[in-house]
C-alpha cells in the first residue's frame, strides 16, 4: 500500500488538492510597486563555476549554474538578494532573470502582512512546475516568511528544498555543495552577531546603491513581526561600510541609501549615525546620501545637524508615524507621543529647508476608534507629507497585538484606508504643483518608462522627474525646470 511517506513528495504534492488550490489562484507576475516582487537584474562578469562540485545533477543540466531570485517586500530584502548573489558568486552561480533556466530558484520573502505571504504561496505553486520539468532544480524560500513559519512551511509546501532565515544565508553554499540533497534544508537560527560584513553584494546596475547599515530591530512595536523574524538590532562595522561605499563610488554609483529598520540607531563604538553620514559625505564620487527608515525616537540632534550641514545628505526623510492618536501609539508601543512627533517635524523643517517628508500609516489597529482614526487623518492634513505608504492593519501571529484580535471588519479598515489615500493623493498633487517654476537638481537614472526619448531621475526630495532627453547620461546631475506636475511625477525641461 502506498502511503504519504513512501511516495515522491513532489508527486504527492502535485496530486494533492492543495496544489490545485495554489495554481488556481495564481496571479500574473511580476507585479509592480514598492511592496511587490522585484526580479533582480543580472550582472556581467559573473560566470565562474563551482570549484568543488560534487553535484551530478547540476553538471547534467548545463555548464554554468544559475540562480533566480524573486524579491518581495522592502528594500532591505532587495539588499539581501544582492547579498545572497554575492555569497553565491565565488561558488560559481550566476544570476538569471528566467526561472525556467535556473538551477536554484529562490523567493526572498516578506512577513509584514498576511497578503504578502499569500502571494508567495501562490507563486510557489506556480514555480513548482520547474522541479517537475527538470529534476535537480532546487526551490527555496528565504527571508522573513521563511523565518516566520520555519518547519511548518514544509507541511504546506513539501516540495521545498530550502528554508533559509535572514541570518542563515551562509548555509546556502554548503548545502549546494552537498551531494545528497534529498532532505530539505531548514536553516532558521537567528544570530545576534551576523552582519554579513564579509560579503560583497552583487548589485543591480544603476546610479543608486542600497547599503545595509544595520540588521534586526529591538523596538518590538506590538503590531510588528520584524523583531521576531530578523532578530536583535546590530550594526555593520563603520569601516566595512565606508569601504563598501568607496568601492561603490569607484564603480560609478552616485547615490547610497543606508538601510536599517531603525537606521538612525546605528552605532559602532563611539560612532553614531551622524558620524556615518559625515564620513560618507567625505567620499569622493558619491553625490547623494539617503537613509531609510529612521525611527522618530532615535532622531538625535546630532543626526539632524548632520542632515542640515552635509550638502550631500538629501533633503528627504521617511519618518514613519503609524497613527496620530496617543491612545493608539501607546498600544502600539511606538515610544513617542503625537506631540513629540510634531515637535520633531518642526525641528527638522527648521534645520533642513525644503525638507520633503514621507511616512507609514496603519489604519484599523486593534481598538482604533473612529475618533482615533480622525486624529490620524487630521494630523496628516496638518503635516502635509509629500507622500505616504498606507496600510490596513494585518494581524501577525507571534506579535503582542495578535492576541488582542481584530476589532474592525475588513470593510471598515478599507474605508479608512481609502479616506487617507484620497487625502494624501490630494496633498501630494498640491505640493508637487507648488514646485512648478522652480529648478530642481535631478540625478538622471535612465530613460523614462512612458515617454519615448525622455529621461527620468529623482530630485533631492526624492520626487520622480521626467524631461525630454538631452545629452545627459545616467549618473549626471541636471538642473530641470518644473513645468507641470501630478501627485507622483514632476515634468520638466533640462536647463542645460
Ligand atoms: N522600522 C520602521 C519603523 O518602524 O519606523 C518600519 C519598518 S516596517 C518593515 C514597514 C512598515 O510596515 C511599518 O512602518 C508599518 O507601517 C507597516 N507594518 C508593519 N507591521 C504591520 C502590520 N502588522 N500590519 C500593517 N502594516 C504593518
Ligand atoms: Fe517593526 Fe517597530 Fe521595529 Fe519598525 S521599529 S521594524 S515597526 S518593531
Short mmCIF file of C-alpha atoms and ligand atoms in Angstrom, two decimals:
data_model
loop_
_atom_site.label_atom_id
_atom_site.label_comp_id
_atom_site.label_asym_id
_atom_site.label_seq_id
_atom_site.Cartn_x
_atom_site.Cartn_y
_atom_site.Cartn_z
CA UNK A 1 0.00 0.00 0.00
CA UNK A 2 1.27 3.43 -0.90
CA UNK A 3 1.41 5.86 1.98
CA UNK A 4 2.18 9.59 2.10
CA UNK A 5 5.67 8.82 3.36
CA UNK A 6 6.80 6.37 0.68
CA UNK A 7 5.69 8.21 -2.45
CA UNK A 8 7.67 11.01 -4.02
CA UNK A 9 6.85 14.24 -2.13
CA UNK A 10 6.53 16.36 -5.27
CA UNK A 11 4.22 13.86 -6.91
CA UNK A 12 2.21 13.61 -3.76
CA UNK A 13 2.06 17.39 -3.65
CA UNK A 14 1.12 17.72 -7.30
CA UNK A 15 -1.70 15.25 -6.73
CA UNK A 16 -2.93 16.97 -3.60
CA UNK A 17 -5.87 19.39 -3.57
CA UNK A 18 -3.52 21.97 -2.06
CA UNK A 19 -1.53 22.17 -5.29
CA UNK A 20 -4.55 22.89 -7.46
CA UNK A 21 -5.62 25.49 -4.94
CA UNK A 22 -2.32 27.31 -5.33
CA UNK A 23 -2.31 27.08 -9.10
CA UNK A 24 -5.91 28.10 -9.40
CA UNK A 25 -5.18 31.30 -7.55
CA UNK A 26 -2.04 32.13 -9.43
CA UNK A 27 -1.71 35.77 -10.46
CA UNK A 28 0.14 37.50 -13.32
CA UNK A 29 3.74 38.07 -12.40
CA UNK A 30 5.73 40.11 -11.64
CA UNK A 31 3.52 42.92 -10.35
CA UNK A 32 4.96 46.36 -9.71
CA UNK A 33 5.27 48.66 -6.71
CA UNK A 34 7.18 49.19 -3.50
CA UNK A 35 5.85 46.15 -1.71
CA UNK A 36 5.68 43.93 -4.71
CA UNK A 37 8.05 41.49 -6.30
CA UNK A 38 11.25 42.58 -7.94
CA UNK A 39 13.28 40.26 -10.15
CA UNK A 40 16.88 41.31 -9.92
CA UNK A 41 18.84 42.36 -12.99
CA UNK A 42 21.64 40.04 -13.97
CA UNK A 43 25.19 41.33 -13.76
CA UNK A 44 28.05 40.90 -16.13
CA UNK A 45 31.38 39.28 -15.26
CA UNK A 46 29.75 36.69 -13.04
CA UNK A 47 30.26 33.37 -14.65
CA UNK A 48 32.60 31.26 -12.52
CA UNK A 49 32.00 27.56 -12.00
CA UNK A 50 31.60 25.93 -8.64
CA UNK A 51 35.15 24.89 -7.75
CA UNK A 52 34.34 21.89 -5.54
CA UNK A 53 31.40 20.45 -7.34
CA UNK A 54 30.04 17.17 -6.12
CA UNK A 55 26.61 17.51 -7.58
CA UNK A 56 25.97 15.40 -10.65
CA UNK A 57 22.55 16.75 -11.40
CA UNK A 58 23.81 20.28 -12.00
CA UNK A 59 26.51 19.06 -14.36
CA UNK A 60 23.97 17.02 -16.27
CA UNK A 61 21.84 20.05 -16.85
CA UNK A 62 24.22 22.71 -18.11
CA UNK A 63 27.72 24.03 -17.80
CA UNK A 64 27.12 27.03 -15.62
CA UNK A 65 24.85 27.16 -12.61
CA UNK A 66 22.18 29.77 -12.49
CA UNK A 67 20.24 31.24 -9.63
CA UNK A 68 16.93 33.02 -9.99
CA UNK A 69 15.71 35.15 -7.08
CA UNK A 70 12.40 36.94 -6.79
CA UNK A 71 12.34 39.56 -4.10
CA UNK A 72 9.24 40.59 -2.14
CA UNK A 73 8.86 43.32 0.43
CA UNK A 74 11.08 46.20 1.41
CA UNK A 75 14.43 47.50 0.23
CA UNK A 76 16.15 45.50 2.96
CA UNK A 77 15.04 42.35 1.18
CA UNK A 78 16.30 43.68 -2.12
CA UNK A 79 19.65 44.34 -0.43
CA UNK A 80 19.60 40.79 0.98
CA UNK A 81 19.02 39.39 -2.51
CA UNK A 82 22.11 41.27 -3.70
CA UNK A 83 23.96 39.90 -0.70
CA UNK A 84 22.96 36.33 -1.48
CA UNK A 85 24.08 36.72 -5.09
CA UNK A 86 27.41 37.98 -3.71
CA UNK A 87 27.59 34.99 -1.39
CA UNK A 88 26.97 32.54 -4.25
CA UNK A 89 29.28 34.24 -6.73
CA UNK A 90 32.53 32.60 -5.53
CA UNK A 91 30.73 29.25 -5.74
CA UNK A 92 30.10 29.68 -9.45
CA UNK A 93 26.46 30.74 -9.52
CA UNK A 94 25.40 33.46 -11.92
CA UNK A 95 22.05 35.27 -11.71
CA UNK A 96 19.38 34.70 -14.31
CA UNK A 97 16.11 36.53 -14.87
CA UNK A 98 14.50 33.43 -16.36
CA UNK A 99 13.18 30.96 -13.80
CA UNK A 100 12.97 28.21 -16.44
CA UNK A 101 16.77 28.34 -16.85
CA UNK A 102 17.67 28.31 -13.17
CA UNK A 103 19.27 25.52 -11.15
CA UNK A 104 18.28 27.27 -7.94
CA UNK A 105 15.03 29.21 -7.62
CA UNK A 106 14.59 31.32 -4.51
CA UNK A 107 11.82 33.55 -3.25
CA UNK A 108 13.11 36.21 -0.87
CA UNK A 109 10.04 36.90 1.20
CA UNK A 110 8.27 39.40 3.44
CA UNK A 111 6.17 38.60 6.53
CA UNK A 112 4.91 42.09 7.35
CA UNK A 113 1.36 41.48 6.15
CA UNK A 114 -0.65 38.32 5.53
CA UNK A 115 -1.36 39.42 1.98
CA UNK A 116 2.37 39.31 1.13
CA UNK A 117 2.63 35.75 2.43
CA UNK A 118 -0.40 34.57 0.48
CA UNK A 119 1.10 35.95 -2.70
CA UNK A 120 4.31 33.99 -2.12
CA UNK A 121 2.40 30.74 -1.54
CA UNK A 122 0.58 31.26 -4.83
CA UNK A 123 3.85 31.91 -6.60
CA UNK A 124 5.44 28.78 -5.14
CA UNK A 125 2.56 26.75 -6.51
CA UNK A 126 3.40 28.18 -9.88
CA UNK A 127 7.17 27.66 -9.69
CA UNK A 128 7.00 24.04 -8.54
CA UNK A 129 6.43 23.02 -12.16
CA UNK A 130 10.11 23.68 -12.88
CA UNK A 131 11.03 20.94 -10.43
CA UNK A 132 8.73 18.54 -12.22
CA UNK A 133 10.07 19.57 -15.64
CA UNK A 134 13.77 19.47 -14.70
CA UNK A 135 14.66 17.14 -11.87
CA UNK A 136 17.53 18.58 -9.87
CA UNK A 137 16.21 22.12 -9.74
CA UNK A 138 16.21 23.36 -6.16
CA UNK A 139 13.34 25.53 -4.94
CA UNK A 140 13.70 27.54 -1.78
CA UNK A 141 12.15 30.18 0.37
CA UNK A 142 14.34 32.69 2.17
CA UNK A 143 13.85 35.79 4.29
CA UNK A 144 11.23 36.88 6.79
CA UNK A 145 8.43 34.48 5.83
CA UNK A 146 10.85 31.54 5.97
CA UNK A 147 11.81 32.60 9.49
CA UNK A 148 8.19 33.25 10.49
CA UNK A 149 6.82 29.83 9.51
CA UNK A 150 10.00 27.75 9.62
CA UNK A 151 9.35 23.98 9.60
CA UNK A 152 5.59 24.49 9.23
CA UNK A 153 6.27 25.65 5.67
CA UNK A 154 7.23 22.13 4.68
CA UNK A 155 3.73 20.91 5.60
CA UNK A 156 2.22 23.44 3.24
CA UNK A 157 4.90 23.13 0.56
CA UNK A 158 6.58 19.72 0.93
CA UNK A 159 8.47 20.21 -2.35
CA UNK A 160 10.65 22.96 -0.85
CA UNK A 161 14.36 22.13 -0.79
CA UNK A 162 15.45 25.15 1.23
CA UNK A 163 14.02 27.26 4.02
CA UNK A 164 16.52 29.95 4.96
CA UNK A 165 16.01 32.64 7.62
CA UNK A 166 17.63 36.09 7.30
CA UNK A 167 20.62 35.16 9.48
CA UNK A 168 21.23 31.75 7.86
CA UNK A 169 22.34 32.64 4.34
CA UNK A 170 25.88 31.39 4.93
CA UNK A 171 24.39 27.86 4.93
CA UNK A 172 23.35 28.03 1.29
CA UNK A 173 26.71 27.37 -0.44
CA UNK A 174 27.31 24.50 1.99
CA UNK A 175 24.03 22.88 1.01
CA UNK A 176 24.59 23.42 -2.70
CA UNK A 177 27.94 21.69 -2.48
CA UNK A 178 26.43 18.60 -0.82
CA UNK A 179 25.97 15.52 -2.95
CA UNK A 180 22.82 14.31 -1.28
CA UNK A 181 20.16 16.98 -1.45
CA UNK A 182 17.19 14.75 -0.91
CA UNK A 183 16.36 16.13 2.52
CA UNK A 184 15.20 19.75 2.64
CA UNK A 185 17.47 22.16 4.48
CA UNK A 186 15.81 24.30 7.13
CA UNK A 187 18.24 26.90 8.50
CA UNK A 188 16.46 29.44 10.65
CA UNK A 189 18.70 30.16 13.61
CA UNK A 190 18.81 33.87 14.39
CA UNK A 191 22.30 35.14 15.13
CA UNK A 192 22.73 38.38 17.04
CA UNK A 193 26.20 38.91 15.54
CA UNK A 194 25.55 38.19 11.86
CA UNK A 195 26.06 41.33 9.74
CA UNK A 196 27.39 39.72 6.52
CA UNK A 197 30.13 42.36 6.59
CA UNK A 198 32.39 39.83 4.82
CA UNK A 199 30.17 39.56 1.72
CA UNK A 200 30.45 41.78 -1.33
CA UNK A 201 26.91 42.09 -2.74
CA UNK A 202 26.26 41.67 -6.46
CA UNK A 203 24.27 44.81 -7.12
CA UNK A 204 21.75 45.75 -9.76
CA UNK A 205 23.20 48.23 -12.22
CA UNK A 206 22.20 51.85 -11.76
CA UNK A 207 23.16 55.07 -10.11
CA UNK A 208 21.78 54.24 -6.65
CA UNK A 209 23.11 51.52 -4.32
CA UNK A 210 21.29 50.19 -1.27
CA UNK A 211 23.66 49.53 1.60
CA UNK A 212 22.52 47.68 4.72
CA UNK A 213 23.91 49.59 7.71
CA UNK A 214 22.14 47.62 10.38
CA UNK A 215 20.08 44.46 10.74
CA UNK A 216 17.29 43.44 13.09
CA UNK A 217 15.21 45.56 15.44
CA UNK A 218 14.89 45.91 19.22
CA UNK A 219 11.74 48.05 19.31
CA UNK A 220 9.03 45.36 19.39
CA UNK A 221 6.14 47.57 18.26
CA UNK A 222 3.11 45.47 19.18
CA UNK A 223 1.87 45.04 15.58
CA UNK A 224 5.19 44.14 14.01
CA UNK A 225 6.75 40.77 13.19
CA UNK A 226 10.18 42.19 12.26
CA UNK A 227 11.99 41.69 15.61
CA UNK A 228 10.85 38.06 15.65
CA UNK A 229 11.97 37.27 12.12
CA UNK A 230 15.04 39.47 11.79
CA UNK A 231 16.34 39.20 15.32
CA UNK A 232 18.16 41.69 17.53
CA UNK A 233 19.48 45.02 16.31
CA UNK A 234 23.13 45.02 15.19
CA UNK A 235 25.22 47.44 13.15
CA UNK A 236 27.65 46.68 10.34
CA UNK A 237 31.13 47.93 11.38
CA UNK A 238 31.77 51.51 10.24
CA UNK A 239 34.99 50.68 8.40
CA UNK A 240 33.30 47.89 6.43
CA UNK A 241 30.51 50.26 5.40
CA UNK A 242 32.86 53.03 4.33
CA UNK A 243 34.97 50.56 2.36
CA UNK A 244 31.82 49.33 0.60
CA UNK A 245 30.83 52.89 -0.29
CA UNK A 246 34.32 53.71 -1.60
CA UNK A 247 34.05 50.67 -3.87
CA UNK A 248 30.61 51.79 -5.00
CA UNK A 249 31.95 55.23 -5.86
CA UNK A 250 34.77 53.60 -7.84
CA UNK A 251 32.19 51.52 -9.73
CA UNK A 252 30.32 54.70 -10.69
CA UNK A 253 27.38 54.70 -8.26
CA UNK A 254 26.39 58.26 -7.36
CA UNK A 255 23.93 57.73 -4.53
CA UNK A 256 23.92 55.48 -1.47
CA UNK A 257 20.87 54.68 0.61
CA UNK A 258 21.67 53.32 4.05
CA UNK A 259 19.16 50.73 5.21
CA UNK A 260 18.04 49.56 8.62
CA UNK A 261 14.76 49.05 10.47
CA UNK A 262 15.82 51.84 12.83
CA UNK A 263 18.75 53.05 10.78
CA UNK A 264 19.35 56.19 12.83
CA UNK A 265 20.08 53.98 15.88
CA UNK A 266 23.24 52.92 14.03
CA UNK A 267 26.35 52.80 16.19
CA UNK A 268 29.81 51.33 16.12
CA UNK A 269 31.81 52.01 19.29
CA UNK A 270 31.71 55.76 19.84
CA UNK A 271 30.48 56.46 16.32
CA UNK A 272 26.78 57.06 15.77
CA UNK A 273 24.66 57.53 12.66
CA UNK A 274 25.66 61.20 12.29
CA UNK A 275 29.31 60.09 12.09
CA UNK A 276 28.41 57.58 9.40
CA UNK A 277 26.66 60.31 7.38
CA UNK A 278 29.57 62.74 7.73
CA UNK A 279 32.24 60.16 6.90
CA UNK A 280 30.23 59.02 3.86
CA UNK A 281 29.84 62.61 2.68
CA UNK A 282 33.63 62.85 2.55
CA UNK A 283 33.84 60.05 -0.05
CA UNK A 284 34.58 61.47 -3.47
CA UNK A 285 32.23 60.41 -6.26
CA UNK A 286 29.20 59.91 -4.02
CA UNK A 287 26.86 62.83 -4.74
CA UNK A 288 23.85 61.94 -2.63
CA UNK A 289 23.19 60.13 0.62
CA UNK A 290 19.80 58.92 1.82
CA UNK A 291 18.64 56.52 4.52
CA UNK A 292 15.55 54.55 5.48
CA UNK A 293 13.81 54.05 7.88
CA UNK A 294 14.75 56.29 10.76
CA UNK A 295 12.71 55.82 13.94
CA UNK A 296 11.28 59.04 15.42
CA UNK A 297 12.58 58.13 18.91
CA UNK A 298 16.15 57.76 17.63
CA UNK A 299 16.24 61.05 15.71
CA UNK A 300 19.01 62.76 17.67
CA UNK A 301 20.07 66.39 17.36
CA UNK A 302 23.41 65.12 16.03
CA UNK A 303 21.67 63.40 13.10
CA UNK A 304 19.51 66.47 12.40
CA UNK A 305 22.67 68.60 12.47
CA UNK A 306 24.41 66.26 10.01
CA UNK A 307 21.41 66.43 7.68
CA UNK A 308 21.43 70.22 7.92
CA UNK A 309 25.14 70.70 7.34
CA UNK A 310 26.16 67.98 4.85
CA UNK A 311 25.01 69.14 1.40
CA UNK A 312 25.27 65.57 0.10
CA UNK A 313 22.62 64.34 2.56
CA UNK A 314 19.42 64.71 0.53
CA UNK A 315 16.60 66.90 1.91
CA UNK A 316 14.20 63.99 2.22
CA UNK A 317 13.13 61.92 5.19
CA UNK A 318 10.86 58.92 5.54
CA UNK A 319 9.62 59.23 9.12
CA UNK A 320 7.07 56.53 10.00
CA UNK A 321 4.22 57.84 12.13
CA UNK A 322 1.81 54.81 12.12
CA UNK A 323 -1.01 56.70 13.89
CA UNK A 324 -1.66 60.11 15.37
CA UNK A 325 -3.76 59.16 18.39
CA UNK A 326 -1.75 58.89 21.60
CA UNK A 327 -4.02 56.11 22.78
CA UNK A 328 -3.17 54.05 19.68
CA UNK A 329 0.52 54.99 19.70
CA UNK A 330 0.74 53.81 23.28
CA UNK A 331 -0.90 50.48 22.48
CA UNK A 332 1.45 50.14 19.51
CA UNK A 333 4.35 50.81 21.94
CA UNK A 334 5.91 53.19 19.46
CA UNK A 335 7.77 55.14 22.15
CA UNK A 336 6.61 58.66 21.23
CA UNK A 337 3.52 60.81 21.52
CA UNK A 338 1.97 62.70 18.66
CA UNK A 339 3.14 65.97 20.26
CA UNK A 340 6.75 64.71 20.36
CA UNK A 341 6.50 63.61 16.74
CA UNK A 342 5.09 67.01 15.68
CA UNK A 343 7.86 68.83 17.58
CA UNK A 344 10.44 66.65 15.82
CA UNK A 345 8.99 67.53 12.41
CA UNK A 346 9.15 71.20 13.37
CA UNK A 347 12.84 70.93 14.35
CA UNK A 348 13.64 69.02 11.16
CA UNK A 349 11.86 71.52 8.93
CA UNK A 350 13.59 74.42 10.65
CA UNK A 351 17.00 72.78 10.26
CA UNK A 352 16.63 71.48 6.69
CA UNK A 353 14.90 73.99 4.41
CA UNK A 354 12.76 72.39 1.71
CA UNK A 355 12.77 69.02 3.51
CA UNK A 356 10.39 66.53 1.88
CA UNK A 357 8.69 64.14 4.27
CA UNK A 358 7.06 60.78 3.76
CA UNK A 359 5.60 58.38 6.29
CA UNK A 360 3.98 55.00 7.04
CA UNK A 361 0.43 54.82 8.40
CA UNK A 362 -1.52 51.83 9.67
CA UNK A 363 -5.32 52.02 9.86
CA UNK A 364 -7.52 49.63 11.80
CA UNK A 365 -5.10 48.72 14.57
CA UNK A 366 -6.99 46.75 17.28
CA UNK A 367 -9.06 49.18 19.33
CA UNK A 368 -8.77 52.07 16.84
CA UNK A 369 -11.97 54.09 17.32
CA UNK A 370 -13.38 56.48 14.75
CA UNK A 371 -12.01 59.38 16.85
CA UNK A 372 -8.51 57.86 16.76
CA UNK A 373 -8.72 57.48 13.01
CA UNK A 374 -9.92 61.09 12.64
CA UNK A 375 -6.92 62.23 14.68
CA UNK A 376 -4.62 60.46 12.20
CA UNK A 377 -6.49 61.93 9.24
CA UNK A 378 -6.34 65.45 10.70
CA UNK A 379 -2.66 65.12 11.57
CA UNK A 380 -1.81 64.03 8.03
CA UNK A 381 -3.73 67.04 6.72
CA UNK A 382 -1.79 69.31 9.08
CA UNK A 383 1.72 67.91 8.47
CA UNK A 384 1.16 67.65 4.71
CA UNK A 385 3.50 64.76 3.90
CA UNK A 386 4.91 64.67 0.39
CA UNK A 387 3.93 61.01 0.18
CA UNK A 388 2.83 58.16 2.40
CA UNK A 389 2.73 54.37 2.46
CA UNK A 390 -0.63 53.45 3.95
CA UNK A 391 -1.65 50.02 5.15
CA UNK A 392 -4.60 48.18 6.63
CA UNK A 393 -3.57 46.53 9.87
CA UNK A 394 -2.73 42.87 9.35
CA UNK A 395 -2.66 40.62 12.43
CA UNK A 396 0.65 38.77 12.64
CA UNK A 397 0.84 35.62 14.71
CA UNK A 398 3.51 35.91 17.38
CA UNK A 399 3.11 39.64 17.97
CA UNK A 400 1.53 41.16 21.08
CA UNK A 401 -1.32 42.76 19.13
CA UNK A 402 -2.22 39.41 17.55
CA UNK A 403 -3.55 38.26 20.93
CA UNK A 404 -5.92 41.23 21.07
CA UNK A 405 -7.76 40.06 17.96
CA UNK A 406 -9.20 42.29 15.27
CA UNK A 407 -11.77 44.88 16.31
CA UNK A 408 -12.68 46.19 12.86
CA UNK A 409 -14.07 44.48 9.77
CA UNK A 410 -12.04 44.38 6.55
CA UNK A 411 -14.65 46.72 5.03
CA UNK A 412 -14.20 49.32 7.76
CA UNK A 413 -10.42 49.13 7.55
CA UNK A 414 -10.76 49.50 3.78
CA UNK A 415 -12.96 52.56 4.14
CA UNK A 416 -10.47 54.23 6.47
CA UNK A 417 -7.61 53.37 4.14
CA UNK A 418 -9.40 54.83 1.12
CA UNK A 419 -10.06 58.06 3.03
CA UNK A 420 -6.42 58.69 3.84
CA UNK A 421 -5.27 57.59 0.38
CA UNK A 422 -7.58 60.20 -1.17
CA UNK A 423 -6.33 62.84 1.28
CA UNK A 424 -2.69 62.03 0.58
CA UNK A 425 -3.23 61.96 -3.17
CA UNK A 426 -4.67 65.48 -2.99
CA UNK A 427 -1.84 66.78 -0.79
CA UNK A 428 0.90 65.15 -2.89
CA UNK A 429 -0.58 66.76 -6.02
CA UNK A 430 -0.80 70.18 -4.35
CA UNK A 431 2.78 70.03 -3.04
CA UNK A 432 4.14 68.84 -6.36
CA UNK A 433 2.31 71.60 -8.25
CA UNK A 434 3.89 74.15 -5.90
CA UNK A 435 7.25 73.25 -7.45
CA UNK A 436 6.14 74.44 -10.91
CA UNK A 437 8.50 77.23 -11.94
CA UNK A 438 11.29 76.00 -9.67
CA UNK A 439 14.51 74.41 -10.89
CA UNK A 440 15.33 71.09 -9.21
CA UNK A 441 18.56 69.12 -9.42
CA UNK A 442 17.88 65.70 -10.95
CA UNK A 443 20.14 62.68 -10.66
CA UNK A 444 19.47 61.02 -14.02
CA UNK A 445 18.69 57.30 -13.79
CA UNK A 446 17.85 56.43 -17.41
CA UNK A 447 15.06 56.52 -19.99
CA UNK A 448 11.58 57.46 -18.77
CA UNK A 449 9.20 54.48 -18.74
CA UNK A 450 6.31 56.07 -20.62
CA UNK A 451 7.62 58.88 -22.85
CA UNK A 452 9.91 57.73 -25.63
CA UNK A 453 13.12 59.75 -25.82
CA UNK A 454 12.63 61.25 -22.35
CA UNK A 455 14.87 60.82 -19.31
CA UNK A 456 13.87 60.13 -15.71
CA UNK A 457 15.56 60.62 -12.37
CA UNK A 458 14.99 61.78 -8.82
CA UNK A 459 15.21 65.23 -7.32
CA UNK A 460 16.94 65.68 -3.96
CA UNK A 461 13.46 65.47 -2.41
CA UNK A 462 13.12 62.00 -3.92
CA UNK A 463 10.48 63.08 -6.43
CA UNK A 464 10.42 61.39 -9.81
CA UNK A 465 11.22 63.94 -12.54
CA UNK A 466 10.86 63.30 -16.27
CA UNK A 467 12.10 65.59 -19.04
CA UNK A 468 12.81 65.45 -22.79
CA UNK A 469 16.19 63.79 -23.28
CA UNK A 470 19.26 65.86 -23.99
CA UNK A 471 22.90 64.87 -23.82
CA UNK A 472 22.58 63.90 -20.15
CA UNK A 473 23.57 60.37 -19.17
CA UNK A 474 22.68 58.19 -16.18
CA UNK A 475 24.57 59.48 -13.16
CA UNK A 476 24.59 63.13 -14.30
CA UNK A 477 23.15 65.82 -12.07
CA UNK A 478 20.98 68.02 -14.27
CA UNK A 479 19.08 71.22 -13.36
CA UNK A 480 15.50 70.80 -14.53
CA UNK A 481 12.81 73.50 -14.62
CA UNK A 482 9.49 72.03 -13.47
CA UNK A 483 6.71 72.90 -15.93
CA UNK A 484 3.89 70.65 -14.74
CA UNK A 485 3.22 68.06 -12.05
CA UNK A 486 0.94 65.25 -10.92
CA UNK A 487 0.71 63.65 -7.48
CA UNK A 488 3.51 61.26 -8.48
CA UNK A 489 5.69 62.93 -11.07
CA UNK A 490 7.27 66.29 -11.90
CA UNK A 491 7.54 67.10 -15.60
CA UNK A 492 10.29 69.48 -16.63
CA UNK A 493 12.78 70.87 -19.12
CA UNK A 494 16.53 70.50 -18.72
CA UNK A 495 18.28 73.83 -18.22
CA UNK A 496 21.46 72.59 -19.86
N1 LIG B 1 11.13 50.18 11.15
C1 LIG B 1 10.25 51.06 10.52
C2 LIG B 1 9.62 51.93 11.58
O1 LIG B 1 9.03 51.42 12.49
O2 LIG B 1 9.73 53.08 11.58
C3 LIG B 1 9.20 50.34 9.73
C4 LIG B 1 9.57 49.06 9.05
S1 LIG B 1 8.20 48.05 8.61
C5 LIG B 1 9.09 46.86 7.73
C6 LIG B 1 7.40 48.98 7.33
C7 LIG B 1 6.00 49.38 7.65
O3 LIG B 1 5.13 48.27 7.55
C8 LIG B 1 5.76 49.90 9.04
O4 LIG B 1 6.17 51.23 9.20
C9 LIG B 1 4.26 49.76 9.19
O5 LIG B 1 3.57 50.89 8.74
C10 LIG B 1 3.96 48.57 8.28
N2 LIG B 1 3.58 47.40 9.09
C11 LIG B 1 4.35 46.69 9.93
N3 LIG B 1 3.63 45.72 10.52
C12 LIG B 1 2.37 45.81 10.04
C13 LIG B 1 1.17 45.10 10.27
N4 LIG B 1 1.12 44.09 11.13
N5 LIG B 1 0.06 45.47 9.58
C14 LIG B 1 0.10 46.50 8.70
N6 LIG B 1 1.21 47.22 8.45
C15 LIG B 1 2.34 46.88 9.11
FE1 LIG B 2 8.76 46.90 13.35
FE2 LIG B 2 8.66 48.83 15.16
FE3 LIG B 2 10.99 47.65 14.58
FE4 LIG B 2 9.83 49.27 12.79
S1 LIG B 2 10.61 49.85 14.79
S2 LIG B 2 10.72 47.27 12.40
S3 LIG B 2 7.67 48.85 13.13
S4 LIG B 2 9.23 46.71 15.54
#
